Short mmCIF file of C-alpha atoms (C1' of nucleotides) in Angstrom, two decimals:
data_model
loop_
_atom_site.label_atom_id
_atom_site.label_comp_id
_atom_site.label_asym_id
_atom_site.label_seq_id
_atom_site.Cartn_x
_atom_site.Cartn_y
_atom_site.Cartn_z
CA UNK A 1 97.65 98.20 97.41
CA UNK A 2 97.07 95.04 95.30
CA UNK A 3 93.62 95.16 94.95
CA UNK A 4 93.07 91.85 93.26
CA UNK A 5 89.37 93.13 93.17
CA UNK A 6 87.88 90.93 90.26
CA UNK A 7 84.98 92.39 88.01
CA UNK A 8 83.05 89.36 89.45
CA UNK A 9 83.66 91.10 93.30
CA UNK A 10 82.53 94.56 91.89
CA UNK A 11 79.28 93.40 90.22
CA UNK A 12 78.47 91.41 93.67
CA UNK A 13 78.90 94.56 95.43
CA UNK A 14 76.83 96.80 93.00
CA UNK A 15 74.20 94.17 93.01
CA UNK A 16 74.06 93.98 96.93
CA UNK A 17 73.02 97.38 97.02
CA UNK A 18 69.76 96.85 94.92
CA UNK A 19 67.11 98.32 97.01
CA UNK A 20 64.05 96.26 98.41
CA UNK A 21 61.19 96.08 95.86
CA UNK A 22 63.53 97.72 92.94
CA UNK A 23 65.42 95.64 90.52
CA UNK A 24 68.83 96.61 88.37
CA UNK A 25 69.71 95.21 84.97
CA UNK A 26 72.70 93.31 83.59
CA UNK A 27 73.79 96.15 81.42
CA UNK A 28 72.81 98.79 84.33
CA UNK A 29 75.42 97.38 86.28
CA UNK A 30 77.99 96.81 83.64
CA UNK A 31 77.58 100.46 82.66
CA UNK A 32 78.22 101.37 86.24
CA UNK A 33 81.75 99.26 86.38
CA UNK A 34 82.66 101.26 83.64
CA UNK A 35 82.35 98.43 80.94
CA UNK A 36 79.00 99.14 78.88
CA UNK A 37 78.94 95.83 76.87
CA UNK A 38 80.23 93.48 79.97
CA UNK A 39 76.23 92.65 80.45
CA UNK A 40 76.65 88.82 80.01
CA UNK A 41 79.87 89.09 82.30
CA UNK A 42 77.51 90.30 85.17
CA UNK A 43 74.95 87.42 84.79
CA UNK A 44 78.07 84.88 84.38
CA UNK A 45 79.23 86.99 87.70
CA UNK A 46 75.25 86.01 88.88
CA UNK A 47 75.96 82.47 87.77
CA UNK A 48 79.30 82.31 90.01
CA UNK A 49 77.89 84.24 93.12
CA UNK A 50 78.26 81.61 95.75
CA UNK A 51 74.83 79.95 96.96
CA UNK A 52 73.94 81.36 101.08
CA UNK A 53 75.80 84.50 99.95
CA UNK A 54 73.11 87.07 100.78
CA UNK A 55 73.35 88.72 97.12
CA UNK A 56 69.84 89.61 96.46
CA UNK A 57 70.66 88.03 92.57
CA UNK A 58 66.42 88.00 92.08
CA UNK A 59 66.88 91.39 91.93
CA UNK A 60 69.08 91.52 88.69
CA UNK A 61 66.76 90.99 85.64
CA UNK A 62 66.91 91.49 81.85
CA UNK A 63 66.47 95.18 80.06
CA UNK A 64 62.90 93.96 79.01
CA UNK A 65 62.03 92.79 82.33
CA UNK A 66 62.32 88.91 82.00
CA UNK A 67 63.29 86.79 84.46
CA UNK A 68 66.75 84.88 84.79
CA UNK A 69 66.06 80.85 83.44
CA UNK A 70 63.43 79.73 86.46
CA UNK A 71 66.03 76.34 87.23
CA UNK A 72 68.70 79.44 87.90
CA UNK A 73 66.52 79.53 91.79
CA UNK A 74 66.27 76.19 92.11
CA UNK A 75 62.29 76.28 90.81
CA UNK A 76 60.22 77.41 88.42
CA UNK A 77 58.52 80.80 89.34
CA UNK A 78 60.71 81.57 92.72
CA UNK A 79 62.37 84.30 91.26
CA UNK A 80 59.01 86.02 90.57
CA UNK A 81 57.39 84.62 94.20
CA UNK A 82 60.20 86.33 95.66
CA UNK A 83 59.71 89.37 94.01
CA UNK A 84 56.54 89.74 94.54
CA UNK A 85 57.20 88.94 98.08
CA UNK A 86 58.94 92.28 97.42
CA UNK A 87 55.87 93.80 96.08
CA UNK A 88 57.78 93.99 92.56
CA UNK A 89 54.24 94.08 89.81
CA UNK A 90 54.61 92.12 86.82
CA UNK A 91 52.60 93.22 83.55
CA UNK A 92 50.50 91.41 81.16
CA UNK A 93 53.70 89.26 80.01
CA UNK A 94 55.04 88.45 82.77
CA UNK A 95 57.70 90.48 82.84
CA UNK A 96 58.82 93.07 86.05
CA UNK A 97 56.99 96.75 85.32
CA UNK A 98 60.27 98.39 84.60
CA UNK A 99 58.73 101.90 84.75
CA UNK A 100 57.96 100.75 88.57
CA UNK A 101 60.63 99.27 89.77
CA UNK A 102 63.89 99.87 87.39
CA UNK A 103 66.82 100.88 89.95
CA UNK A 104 70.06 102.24 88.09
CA UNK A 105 72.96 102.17 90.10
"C1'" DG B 25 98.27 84.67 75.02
"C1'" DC B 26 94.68 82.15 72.25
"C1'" DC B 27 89.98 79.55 72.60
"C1'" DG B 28 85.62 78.46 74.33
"C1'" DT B 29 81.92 79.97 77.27
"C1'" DG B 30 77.69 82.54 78.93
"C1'" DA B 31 71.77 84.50 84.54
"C1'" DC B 32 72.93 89.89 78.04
"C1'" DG B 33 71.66 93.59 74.57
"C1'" DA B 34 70.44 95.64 70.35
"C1'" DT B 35 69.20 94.83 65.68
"C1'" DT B 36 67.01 92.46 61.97
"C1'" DC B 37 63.63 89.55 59.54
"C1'" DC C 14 55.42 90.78 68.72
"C1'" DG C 15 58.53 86.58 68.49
"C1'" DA C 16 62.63 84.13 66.85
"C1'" DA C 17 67.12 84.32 65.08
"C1'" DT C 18 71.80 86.49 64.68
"C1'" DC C 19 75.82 89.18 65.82
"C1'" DG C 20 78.59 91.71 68.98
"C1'" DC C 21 80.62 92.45 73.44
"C1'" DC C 22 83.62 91.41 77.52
"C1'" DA C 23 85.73 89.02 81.55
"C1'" DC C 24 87.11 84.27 83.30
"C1'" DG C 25 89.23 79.68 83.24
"C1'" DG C 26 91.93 76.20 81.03
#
DNA sequence: GCCGTGACGATTC
DNA sequence: CGAATCGCCACGG
């Protein structure tokens, strides 16, 4: 059964099933494909997710809580207006409230 | 099969 | 706490 599954398909798959108003990390799904230091492979796997595909990629943040780069949406601040569309609270920096939100696959 | 690349992560200064 | 540096791993050429 040639499953010429890429580690590109998994992460998509791990990151469609981010909850609603949670978010995941780059490393949090790495560690759950198995390869704990593959973090910048998921957000290059972000990076290469096809535009229209419904991958909820706003959802997929840093370990600290930061943002992806704001021209990654298309705009500056839509990956924060859309999650806080998601009632997703930010803290003092700016930065998701982990403690919240945090969703480990 | 080596080389450069990158939406990261942890450590260090 | 912020900036800089190194390490890590999969993909494409």
């Amino acid at each position: 059964m040639g499953v010429t599954e890429t580690f590109f398909e998994r992460v998509w798959s791990v990151a469609a099933k981010v909850p609603r108003g949670r978010v995941t990390t780059y490393g949090a799904i790495a560690r759950a494909l198995g390869s704990p230091g593959a973090a910048r492979t998921v957000g290059w796997a972000m990076r290469a997710a096809p535009a229209g595909s419904r991958l909820p990629c706003h959802r997929v943040v840093k370990a600290t809580g930061e943002l992806s780069p704001e021209d990654a949406f298309g705009g500056p601040g839509v990956q924060r207006l859309l999650l806080e569309s998601e009632r997703v609270a930010f803290d003092e920096h700016g930065r998701v409230d982990m403690k919240r939100h945090l969703w480990i696959p």
